[in-house]
XYZ file of C-alpha atoms in Angstrom:
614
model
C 94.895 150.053 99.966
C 91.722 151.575 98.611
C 90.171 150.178 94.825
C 90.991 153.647 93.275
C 94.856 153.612 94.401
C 94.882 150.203 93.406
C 93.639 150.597 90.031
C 95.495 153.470 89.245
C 98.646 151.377 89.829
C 97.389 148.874 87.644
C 96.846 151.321 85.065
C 100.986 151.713 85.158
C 101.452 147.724 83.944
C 101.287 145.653 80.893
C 97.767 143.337 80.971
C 95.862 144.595 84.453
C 93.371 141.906 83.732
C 96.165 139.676 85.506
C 95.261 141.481 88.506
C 91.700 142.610 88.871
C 90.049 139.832 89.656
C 85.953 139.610 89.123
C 85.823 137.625 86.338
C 82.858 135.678 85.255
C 82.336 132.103 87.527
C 84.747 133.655 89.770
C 84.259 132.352 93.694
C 83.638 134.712 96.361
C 82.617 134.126 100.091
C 82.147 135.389 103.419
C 85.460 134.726 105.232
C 84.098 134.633 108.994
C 81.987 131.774 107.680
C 84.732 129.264 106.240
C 87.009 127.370 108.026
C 89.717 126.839 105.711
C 90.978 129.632 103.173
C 93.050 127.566 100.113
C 95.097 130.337 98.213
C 96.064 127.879 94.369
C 99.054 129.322 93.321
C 100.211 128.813 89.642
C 104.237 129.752 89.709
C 103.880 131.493 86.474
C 101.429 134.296 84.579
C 98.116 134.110 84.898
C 97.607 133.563 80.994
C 99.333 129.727 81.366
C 97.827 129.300 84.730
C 94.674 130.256 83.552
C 94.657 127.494 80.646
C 95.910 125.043 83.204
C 92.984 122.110 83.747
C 94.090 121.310 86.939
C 93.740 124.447 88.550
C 90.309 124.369 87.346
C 89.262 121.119 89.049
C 90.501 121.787 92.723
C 89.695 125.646 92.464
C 85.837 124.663 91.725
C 86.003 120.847 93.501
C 86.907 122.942 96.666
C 84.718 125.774 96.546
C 81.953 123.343 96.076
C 82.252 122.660 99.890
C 80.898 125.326 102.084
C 83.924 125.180 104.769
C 86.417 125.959 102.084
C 87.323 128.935 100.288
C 89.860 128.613 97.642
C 91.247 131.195 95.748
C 93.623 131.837 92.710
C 97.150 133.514 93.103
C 99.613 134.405 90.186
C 103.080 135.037 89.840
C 103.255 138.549 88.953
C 105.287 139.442 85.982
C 108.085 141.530 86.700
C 106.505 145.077 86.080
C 104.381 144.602 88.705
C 106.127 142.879 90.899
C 108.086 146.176 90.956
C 104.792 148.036 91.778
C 104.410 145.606 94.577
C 107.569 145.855 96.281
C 107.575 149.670 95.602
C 104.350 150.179 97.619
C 104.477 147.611 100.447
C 101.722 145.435 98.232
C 102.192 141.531 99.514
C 101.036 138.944 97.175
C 97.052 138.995 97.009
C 94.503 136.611 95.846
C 92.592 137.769 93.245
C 89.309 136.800 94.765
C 89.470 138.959 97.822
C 92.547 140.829 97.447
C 93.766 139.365 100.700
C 97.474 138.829 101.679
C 97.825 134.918 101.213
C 100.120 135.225 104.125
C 97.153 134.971 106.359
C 95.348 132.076 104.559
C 95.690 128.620 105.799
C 97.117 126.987 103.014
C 99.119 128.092 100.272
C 99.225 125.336 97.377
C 101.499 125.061 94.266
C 100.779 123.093 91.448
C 104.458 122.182 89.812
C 104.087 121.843 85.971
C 107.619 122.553 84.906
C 111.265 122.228 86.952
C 111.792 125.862 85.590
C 109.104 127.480 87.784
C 111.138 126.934 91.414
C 112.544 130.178 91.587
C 108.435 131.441 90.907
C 107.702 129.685 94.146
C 110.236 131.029 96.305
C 109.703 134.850 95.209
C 105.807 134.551 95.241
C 106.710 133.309 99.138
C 108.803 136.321 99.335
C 106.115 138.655 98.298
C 103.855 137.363 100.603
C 106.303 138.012 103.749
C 106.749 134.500 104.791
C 110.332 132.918 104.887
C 110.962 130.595 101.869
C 112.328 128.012 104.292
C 109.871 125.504 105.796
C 111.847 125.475 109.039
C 111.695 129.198 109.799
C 107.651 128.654 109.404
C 106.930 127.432 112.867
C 103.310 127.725 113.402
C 100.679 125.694 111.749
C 99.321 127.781 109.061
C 100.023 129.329 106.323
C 101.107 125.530 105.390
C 103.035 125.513 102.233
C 101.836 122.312 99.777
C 102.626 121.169 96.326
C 101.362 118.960 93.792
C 101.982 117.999 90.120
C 104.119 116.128 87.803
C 107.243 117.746 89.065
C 106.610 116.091 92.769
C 107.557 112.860 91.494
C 111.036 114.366 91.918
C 110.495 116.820 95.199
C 113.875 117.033 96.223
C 115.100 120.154 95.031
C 112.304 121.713 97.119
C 112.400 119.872 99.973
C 113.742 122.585 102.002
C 111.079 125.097 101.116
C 107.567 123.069 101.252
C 105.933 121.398 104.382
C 104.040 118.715 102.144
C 103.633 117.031 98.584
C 100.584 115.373 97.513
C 101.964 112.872 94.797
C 99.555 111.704 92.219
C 96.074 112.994 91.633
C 94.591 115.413 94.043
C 91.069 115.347 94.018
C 90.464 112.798 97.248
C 93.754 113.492 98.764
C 93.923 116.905 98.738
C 90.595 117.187 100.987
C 91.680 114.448 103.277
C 94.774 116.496 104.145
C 92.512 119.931 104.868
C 89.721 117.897 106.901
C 92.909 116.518 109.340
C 94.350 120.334 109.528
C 90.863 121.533 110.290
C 91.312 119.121 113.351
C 94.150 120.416 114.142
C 93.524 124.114 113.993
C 90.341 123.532 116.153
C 92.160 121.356 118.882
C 95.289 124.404 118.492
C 98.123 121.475 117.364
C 101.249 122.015 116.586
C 102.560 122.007 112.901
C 105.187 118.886 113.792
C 102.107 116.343 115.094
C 100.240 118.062 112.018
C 103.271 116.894 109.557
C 103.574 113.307 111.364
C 99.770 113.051 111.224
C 99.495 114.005 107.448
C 102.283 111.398 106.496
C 100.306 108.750 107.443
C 97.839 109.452 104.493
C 98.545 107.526 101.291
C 99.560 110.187 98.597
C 101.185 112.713 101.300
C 105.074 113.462 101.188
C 106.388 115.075 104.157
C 110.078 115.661 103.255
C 111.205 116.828 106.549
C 110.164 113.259 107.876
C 113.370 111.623 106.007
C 116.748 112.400 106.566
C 119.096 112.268 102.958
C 123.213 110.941 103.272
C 125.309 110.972 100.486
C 128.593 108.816 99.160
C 132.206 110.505 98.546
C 130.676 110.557 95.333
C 128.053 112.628 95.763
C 125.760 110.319 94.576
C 122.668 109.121 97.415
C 124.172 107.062 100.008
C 120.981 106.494 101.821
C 116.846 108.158 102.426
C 116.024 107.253 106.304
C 112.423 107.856 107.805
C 111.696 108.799 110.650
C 109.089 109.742 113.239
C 107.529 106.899 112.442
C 106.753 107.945 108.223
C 106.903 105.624 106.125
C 109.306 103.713 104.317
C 108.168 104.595 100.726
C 105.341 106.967 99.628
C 102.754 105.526 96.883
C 100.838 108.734 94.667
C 96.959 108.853 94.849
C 94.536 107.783 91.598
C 91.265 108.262 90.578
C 89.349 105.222 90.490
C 86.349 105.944 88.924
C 86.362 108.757 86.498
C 82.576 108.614 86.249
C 82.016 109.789 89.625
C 85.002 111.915 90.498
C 84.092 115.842 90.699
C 84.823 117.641 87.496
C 83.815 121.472 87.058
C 80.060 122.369 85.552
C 81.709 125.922 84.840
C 84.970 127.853 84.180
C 86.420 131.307 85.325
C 86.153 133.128 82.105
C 89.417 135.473 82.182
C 88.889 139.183 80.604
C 92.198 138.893 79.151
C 93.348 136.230 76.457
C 94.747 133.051 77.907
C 96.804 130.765 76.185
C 94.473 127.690 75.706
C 91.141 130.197 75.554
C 88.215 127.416 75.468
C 86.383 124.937 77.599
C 88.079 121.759 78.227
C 87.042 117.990 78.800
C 88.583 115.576 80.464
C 88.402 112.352 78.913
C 90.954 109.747 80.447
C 94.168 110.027 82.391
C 97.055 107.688 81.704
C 98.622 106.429 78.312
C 98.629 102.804 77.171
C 101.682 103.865 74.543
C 104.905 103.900 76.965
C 107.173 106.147 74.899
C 110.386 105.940 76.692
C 110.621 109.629 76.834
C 107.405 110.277 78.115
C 107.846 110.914 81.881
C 103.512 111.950 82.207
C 102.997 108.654 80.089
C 104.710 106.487 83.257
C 103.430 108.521 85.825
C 99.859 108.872 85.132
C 99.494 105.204 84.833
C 96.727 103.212 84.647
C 94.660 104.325 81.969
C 90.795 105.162 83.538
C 88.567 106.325 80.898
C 85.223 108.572 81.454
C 82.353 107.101 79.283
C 80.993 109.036 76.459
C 77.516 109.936 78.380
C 79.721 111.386 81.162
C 81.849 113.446 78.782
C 78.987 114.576 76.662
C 76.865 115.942 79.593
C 80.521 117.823 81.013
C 81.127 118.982 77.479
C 77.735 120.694 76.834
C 77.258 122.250 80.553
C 80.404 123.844 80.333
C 79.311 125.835 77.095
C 76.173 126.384 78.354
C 78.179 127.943 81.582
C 80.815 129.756 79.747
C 79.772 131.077 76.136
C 82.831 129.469 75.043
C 82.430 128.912 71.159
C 85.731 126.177 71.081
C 85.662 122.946 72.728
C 88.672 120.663 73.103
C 89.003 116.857 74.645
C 92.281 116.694 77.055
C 94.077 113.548 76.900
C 97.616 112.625 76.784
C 96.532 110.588 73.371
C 93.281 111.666 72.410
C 92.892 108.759 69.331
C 93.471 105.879 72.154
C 90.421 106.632 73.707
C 87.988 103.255 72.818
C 84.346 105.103 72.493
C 85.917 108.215 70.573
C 83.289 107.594 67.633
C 80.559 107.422 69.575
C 81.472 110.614 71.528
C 82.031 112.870 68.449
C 78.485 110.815 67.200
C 77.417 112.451 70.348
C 78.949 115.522 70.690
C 78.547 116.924 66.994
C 74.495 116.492 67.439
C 74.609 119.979 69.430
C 78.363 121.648 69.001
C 77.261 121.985 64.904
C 73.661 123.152 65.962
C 75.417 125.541 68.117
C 78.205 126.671 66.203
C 81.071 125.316 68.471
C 84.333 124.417 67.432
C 85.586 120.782 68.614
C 89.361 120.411 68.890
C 90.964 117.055 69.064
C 94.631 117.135 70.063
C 96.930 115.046 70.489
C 96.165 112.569 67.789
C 98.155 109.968 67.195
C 99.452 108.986 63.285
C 98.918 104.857 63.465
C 95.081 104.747 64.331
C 94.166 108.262 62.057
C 91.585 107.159 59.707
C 89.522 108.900 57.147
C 86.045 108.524 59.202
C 87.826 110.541 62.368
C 88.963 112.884 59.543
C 85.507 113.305 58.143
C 84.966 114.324 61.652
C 87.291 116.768 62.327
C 85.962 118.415 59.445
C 82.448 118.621 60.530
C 83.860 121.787 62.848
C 86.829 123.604 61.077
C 89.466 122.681 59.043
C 92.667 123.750 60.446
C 96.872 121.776 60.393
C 96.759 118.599 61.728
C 100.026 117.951 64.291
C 101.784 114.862 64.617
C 104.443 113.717 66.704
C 106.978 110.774 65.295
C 109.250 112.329 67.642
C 112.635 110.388 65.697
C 113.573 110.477 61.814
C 114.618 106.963 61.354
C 112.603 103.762 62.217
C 115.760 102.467 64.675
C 115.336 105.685 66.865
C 111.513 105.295 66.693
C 111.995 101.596 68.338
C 114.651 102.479 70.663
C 112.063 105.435 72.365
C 109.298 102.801 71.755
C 107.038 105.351 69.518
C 105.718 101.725 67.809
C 105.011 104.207 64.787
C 105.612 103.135 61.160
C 107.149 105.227 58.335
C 104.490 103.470 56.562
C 101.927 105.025 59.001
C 103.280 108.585 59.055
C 102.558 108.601 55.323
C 99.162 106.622 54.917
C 98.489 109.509 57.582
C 99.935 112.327 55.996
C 98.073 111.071 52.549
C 94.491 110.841 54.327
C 95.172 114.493 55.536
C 95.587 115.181 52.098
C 93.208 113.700 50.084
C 90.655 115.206 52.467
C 92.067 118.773 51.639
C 94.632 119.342 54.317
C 97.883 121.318 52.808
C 99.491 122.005 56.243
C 101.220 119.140 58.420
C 103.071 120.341 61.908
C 105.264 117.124 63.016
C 106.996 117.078 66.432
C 110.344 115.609 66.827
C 112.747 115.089 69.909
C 116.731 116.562 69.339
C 119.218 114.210 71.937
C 117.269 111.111 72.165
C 119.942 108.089 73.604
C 122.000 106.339 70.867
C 120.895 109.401 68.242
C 122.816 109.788 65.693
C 123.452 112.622 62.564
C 122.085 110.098 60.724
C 118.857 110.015 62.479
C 118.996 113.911 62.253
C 119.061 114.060 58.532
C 116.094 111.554 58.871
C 114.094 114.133 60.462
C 114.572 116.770 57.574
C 114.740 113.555 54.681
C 111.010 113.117 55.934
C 109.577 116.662 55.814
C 110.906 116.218 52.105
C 109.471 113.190 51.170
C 105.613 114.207 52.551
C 105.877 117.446 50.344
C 106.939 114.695 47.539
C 104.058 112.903 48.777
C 101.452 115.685 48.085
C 102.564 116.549 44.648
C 102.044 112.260 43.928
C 98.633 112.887 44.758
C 96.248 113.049 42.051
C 93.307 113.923 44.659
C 95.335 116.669 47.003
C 94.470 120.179 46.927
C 94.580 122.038 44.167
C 95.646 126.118 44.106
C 97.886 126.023 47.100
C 101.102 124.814 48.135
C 101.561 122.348 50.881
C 103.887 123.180 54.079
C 105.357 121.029 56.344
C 106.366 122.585 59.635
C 108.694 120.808 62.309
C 109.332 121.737 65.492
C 112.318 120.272 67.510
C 112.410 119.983 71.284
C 115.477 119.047 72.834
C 115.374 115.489 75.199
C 115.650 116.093 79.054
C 115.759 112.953 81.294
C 113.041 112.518 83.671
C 112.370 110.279 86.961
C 110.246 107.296 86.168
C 110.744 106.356 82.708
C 113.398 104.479 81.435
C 115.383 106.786 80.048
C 116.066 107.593 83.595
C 119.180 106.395 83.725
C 120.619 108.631 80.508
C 122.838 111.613 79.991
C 121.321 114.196 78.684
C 123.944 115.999 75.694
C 125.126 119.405 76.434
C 124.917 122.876 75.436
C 127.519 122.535 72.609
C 126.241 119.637 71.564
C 122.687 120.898 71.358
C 123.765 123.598 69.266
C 125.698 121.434 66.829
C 122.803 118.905 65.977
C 120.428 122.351 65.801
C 122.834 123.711 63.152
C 123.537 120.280 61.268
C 119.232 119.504 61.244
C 119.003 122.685 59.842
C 121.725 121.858 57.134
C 120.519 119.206 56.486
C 117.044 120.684 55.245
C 116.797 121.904 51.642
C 113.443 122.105 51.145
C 111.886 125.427 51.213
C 108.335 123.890 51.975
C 109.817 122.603 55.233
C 110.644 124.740 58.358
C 112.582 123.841 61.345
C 112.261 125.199 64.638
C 113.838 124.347 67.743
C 113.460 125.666 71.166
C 115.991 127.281 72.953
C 118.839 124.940 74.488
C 119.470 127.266 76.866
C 117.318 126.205 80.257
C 117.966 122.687 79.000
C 120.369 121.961 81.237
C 118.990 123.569 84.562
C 115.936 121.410 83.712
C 117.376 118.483 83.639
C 119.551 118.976 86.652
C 115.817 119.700 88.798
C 114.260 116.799 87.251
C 116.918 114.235 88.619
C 118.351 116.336 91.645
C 118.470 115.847 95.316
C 117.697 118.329 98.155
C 120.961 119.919 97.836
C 119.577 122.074 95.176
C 117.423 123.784 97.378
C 120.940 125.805 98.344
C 120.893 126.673 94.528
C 117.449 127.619 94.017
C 118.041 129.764 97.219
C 120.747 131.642 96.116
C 119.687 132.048 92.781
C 116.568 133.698 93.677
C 118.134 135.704 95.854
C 120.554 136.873 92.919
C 117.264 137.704 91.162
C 116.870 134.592 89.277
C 112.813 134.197 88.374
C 110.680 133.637 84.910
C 113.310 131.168 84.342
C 111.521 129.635 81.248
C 111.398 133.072 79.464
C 114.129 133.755 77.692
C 113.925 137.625 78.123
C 114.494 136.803 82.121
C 116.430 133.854 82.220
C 120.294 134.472 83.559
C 122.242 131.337 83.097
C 125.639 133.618 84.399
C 123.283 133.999 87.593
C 122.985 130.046 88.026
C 126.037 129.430 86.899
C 127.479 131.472 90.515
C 124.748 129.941 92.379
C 126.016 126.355 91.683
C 129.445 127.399 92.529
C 128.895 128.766 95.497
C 127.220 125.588 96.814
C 130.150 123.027 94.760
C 127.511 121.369 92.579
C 127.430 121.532 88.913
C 124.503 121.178 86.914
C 126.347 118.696 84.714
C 126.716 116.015 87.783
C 122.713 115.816 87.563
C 121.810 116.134 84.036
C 124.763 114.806 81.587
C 126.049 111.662 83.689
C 124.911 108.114 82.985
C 123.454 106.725 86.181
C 124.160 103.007 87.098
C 120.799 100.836 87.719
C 122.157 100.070 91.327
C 122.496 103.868 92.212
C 120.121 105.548 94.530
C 118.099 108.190 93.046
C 116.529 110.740 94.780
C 113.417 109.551 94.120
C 113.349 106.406 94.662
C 111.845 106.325 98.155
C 108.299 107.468 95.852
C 106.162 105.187 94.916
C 104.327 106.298 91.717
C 103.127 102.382 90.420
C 105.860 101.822 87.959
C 108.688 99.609 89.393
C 112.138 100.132 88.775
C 112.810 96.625 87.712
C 110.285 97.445 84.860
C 112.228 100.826 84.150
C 115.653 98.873 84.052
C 114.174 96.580 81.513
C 112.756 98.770 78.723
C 115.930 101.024 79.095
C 117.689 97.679 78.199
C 115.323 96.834 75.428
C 115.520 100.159 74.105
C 119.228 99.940 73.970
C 118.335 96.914 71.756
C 115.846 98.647 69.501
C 113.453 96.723 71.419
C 109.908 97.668 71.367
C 107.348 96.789 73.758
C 103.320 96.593 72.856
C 101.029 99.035 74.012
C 98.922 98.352 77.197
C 96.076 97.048 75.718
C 98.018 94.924 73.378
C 99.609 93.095 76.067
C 100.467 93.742 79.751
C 104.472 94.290 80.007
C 104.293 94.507 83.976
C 105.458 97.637 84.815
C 103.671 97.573 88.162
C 100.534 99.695 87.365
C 98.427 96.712 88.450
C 98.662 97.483 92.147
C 95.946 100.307 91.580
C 93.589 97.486 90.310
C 91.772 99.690 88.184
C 92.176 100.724 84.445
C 93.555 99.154 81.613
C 95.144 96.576 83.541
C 91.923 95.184 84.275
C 89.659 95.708 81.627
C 87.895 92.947 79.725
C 89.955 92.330 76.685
């Protein structure tokens, strides 16, 4: 198709800038003179993928070599995916407009369990059968990675390979074997068998699944010689691993529309909830030098005026004064704001405040994540109601009026009692303010909490919980918001809706796959957008395959059961899993990481926290 036809038919959908391409730090090359062509999909709009950090590693890690060209692919929303299937357009990269059908790889990252029906469409637009087994030849090779392959199951039947863990080594191992391959003309099966053998690599057609009367997992077999159980990749060093000097700037608005830096991976905290605080164990930090050089070429490369640290608890990390020392000597000078999320309300002080403050002054978000100190133990938040106010009082007294807090709805062993908690403690910090004789004066306070509703995930150790259903959803949303009478506080909740379907993806098996297939083929897709989302669809999909949702995500699982997952290998043992879900039945809590070592098996890496010099 020629560049005016194709603009003109991007003049007929919402937000062309999705589609155009040629954005600023944008990759092109000369396609005779690569050997490999990567097409990164993101199973969702190109304003989430966009923000997504990363997608902005690999994409630039990759392209740094000169055999590789990587480009970025999008799910296309649905008005022009209409466009595309009207005129015969397959799925294009935006880089060269080429049909990823004839690339040689076509990766998925997997953020969210609600994006599988994404993955099997964008497949469809590009021509190629969803089904790994009607893909005979050795490229396009279909690979995943992300938080979501910790579980891979449920799409088992539709990718060749997982990369589990952290992709930056891995991920180039795997292409430098298929670039053997392809030049000796080998077959995708020795490929697959080859590819196993590398530490971080899943091959799911290497293991054959059996099942009890039950329907529970009877048994995961290798064979061909894979093996037994797959361990995820880490980063040793995050001083010397690649990380980007630029960004693609989009021409549209994003959602997270800045530069971002990297500043550790892993979580010393182990909230019980918190599947990415398990799985991105051990904590590796960068040094403030490192970050500080990142930090100020990536302004300099993309006239972004807004800065923010990534971290999964950005207050944990042990040079953070000396960074924002650092760091404020030339974002001030040069006008950039400095964003520090996820902060965390039992190590807030008034000097990080000061800070903050140095940039913009904007609400500070919290997350005690239960209303009552016995819920807070039993998830292991090892926060204080003491600490949520000395916080909420420093916020205060430094001219804060606005406090977002983030709480979790069908937590195990929750009760309306630790509901009305939740809304008893958005009262008491607006008491709190008025106490004050140094708060703000001239405008009211606000407190604003927002409600998420608890889905089980593989490898923590609320594993082994039912997740509460629709109903019962509803009826805790309606009695929380009952329970409120204070017109300074808001409640918000998400919608209960996809609840269920994610948690039957995050603990299924490979007989989903069925599901997902038929589903998609119904016209299921954009399943985390409500405006798209039909749960009468999946509701005839399950049928039709004699699964229920419900067997995945509301039964109790027995410690002895096999799970799904359990042939994957992600550091964290499941003795260790079984014991804080018994503790936390208890109202147990267990010390941070650097407090003391509880054993959970992270050690094996021999890097991070579990080593440091205490």
């Amino acid at each position: 198709m020629d560049e005016k036809e194709f603009e003109r038919l991007l003049l007929s959908v919402q937000k062309p800038g999705r589609y155009s391409g040629g954005e600023i730090n944008s990759v092109i090359k000369n396609k005779t003179q690569v050997d490999v062509r990567f097409a990164f999909c993101f199973p969702d709009t190109y304003e989430i993928g966009m923000s997504h950090l990363g997608m902005k590693i690999l994409y630039s890690q990759f392209n740094s070599r000169d055999d590789i060209w990587c480009e970025r692919v999008f799910a296309p929303w649905v008005d022009f995916e209409e466009v595309m299937r009207k005129n015969k357009i397959p799925l294009f990269a935006l880089e060269s407009r080429d049909s990823i059908k004839d690339f040689d790889f076509i990766g998925f990252t997997l953020q969210y369990e609600m994006c599988y029906t994404n993955v099997l469409n964008m497949l469809d637009l590009a021509g190629l059968p969803v089904r790994s087994a009607d893909r005979q030849a050795l490229s396009p090779l279909v690979v995943a990675g992300g938080p979501c392959c910790c579980n891979a199951e449920p799409l088992a039947d539709f990718v060749d390979l997982f990369f589990l863990g952290e992709g930056e080594e891995v991920d180039l191992e795997v292409i430098d074997l298929y670039k053997e391959f392809k030049k000796k003309g080998g077959s995708k099966q020795d490929f697959l068998r080859a590819a196993a053998e590398i530490e971080g690599v899943y091959v799911p057609s290497l293991y054959d699944v059996t099942y009890n009367e039950d329907g529970t997992v009877k048994a995961v077999q290798p064979k061909y010689g894979a093996p037994k159980t797959v361990k995820k990749r880490i980063i040793k060093d995050m001083d010397t691993v690649f990380y980007p000097d630029k960004f693609v700037v989009p021409f549209i608005e994003i959602v997270h529309d800045r530069a971002v830096q990297e500043i550790f991976r892993g979580c010393i905290r182990g909230c019980r909830f918190c599947q990415a605080g398990f799985i991105y164990r051990p904590v590796r930090e960068k040094s403030a030098e490192t970050i500080n050089r990142q930090a100020r070429a990536l302004c300099d490369n993309t006239g972004y005026d807004e800065i923010s640290v990534s971290s999964l608890s950005t207050s944990d990390y042990t040079e953070l004064e000396p960074l924002l020392n650092k760091m404020l000597c030339w974002t001030e000078k040069e006008h950039i704001s400095l964003a520090l999320p996820s902060l965390r309300v039992d190590n807030f002080s008034k000097e990080l405040l000061e800070k903050i403050n140095h940039v913009r002054k904007s609400g500070l978000t919290f997350a005690p994540e239960a209303g009552t100190q016995r819920l807070r133990d039993v998830i292991n938040k090892n926060v204080t109601e003491e600490e949520i106010f000395r916080t909420c009082r420093t916020a205060f007294e430094g001219g804060y009026t606005a406090v977002k807090l983030y709480f979790m709805l069908g937590l195990p062993t929750e009760t309306d009692e630790d509901l009305k908690g939740i809304a008893d403690l958005g009262s008491r910090i607006i008491d709190l303010f008025y106490s004050l004789p140094d708060r703000p004066k001239g405008k009211a306070p606000s407190v604003s909490i927002s409600v998420s509703t608890f889905v089980p995930k593989p490898f923590t150790p609320f594993e082994f919980e039912p997740q509460i259903d629709k109903a019962e959803i509803e009826r805790r949303q309606l009695y929380l918001k009952q329970c409120n009478t204070n017109r300074k506080v808001s409640i918000s909740w998400h919608d209960s809706a996809t609840s269920l379907l994610e948690g039957a993806f995050a603990r299924g098996d490979r007989r989903l796959g069925q599901v997902i297939e038929n589903a998609f083929k119904k016209g299921c897709k954009f399943d985390s957008w409500n405006e798209c989302f039909k749960p009468e669809l999946w509701e005839e999909a399950f049928a039709e395959c004699g699964l229920s949702p419900e067997f995945y995500a509301g039964r109790a699982r027995d410690y002895a059961e096999i799970n799904p997952w359990d042939h994957l290998d992600y550091g964290v043992t499941k003795k260790f899993l079984i014991s804080e879900n018994e503790r936390a039945h208890k109202a147990q809590t267990t010390p941070n990481c650097r407090e003391k070592c509880a054993g959970c098996g992270a050690a094996c890496y021999g890097e991070g926290v579990c080593f440091e010099k205490r």
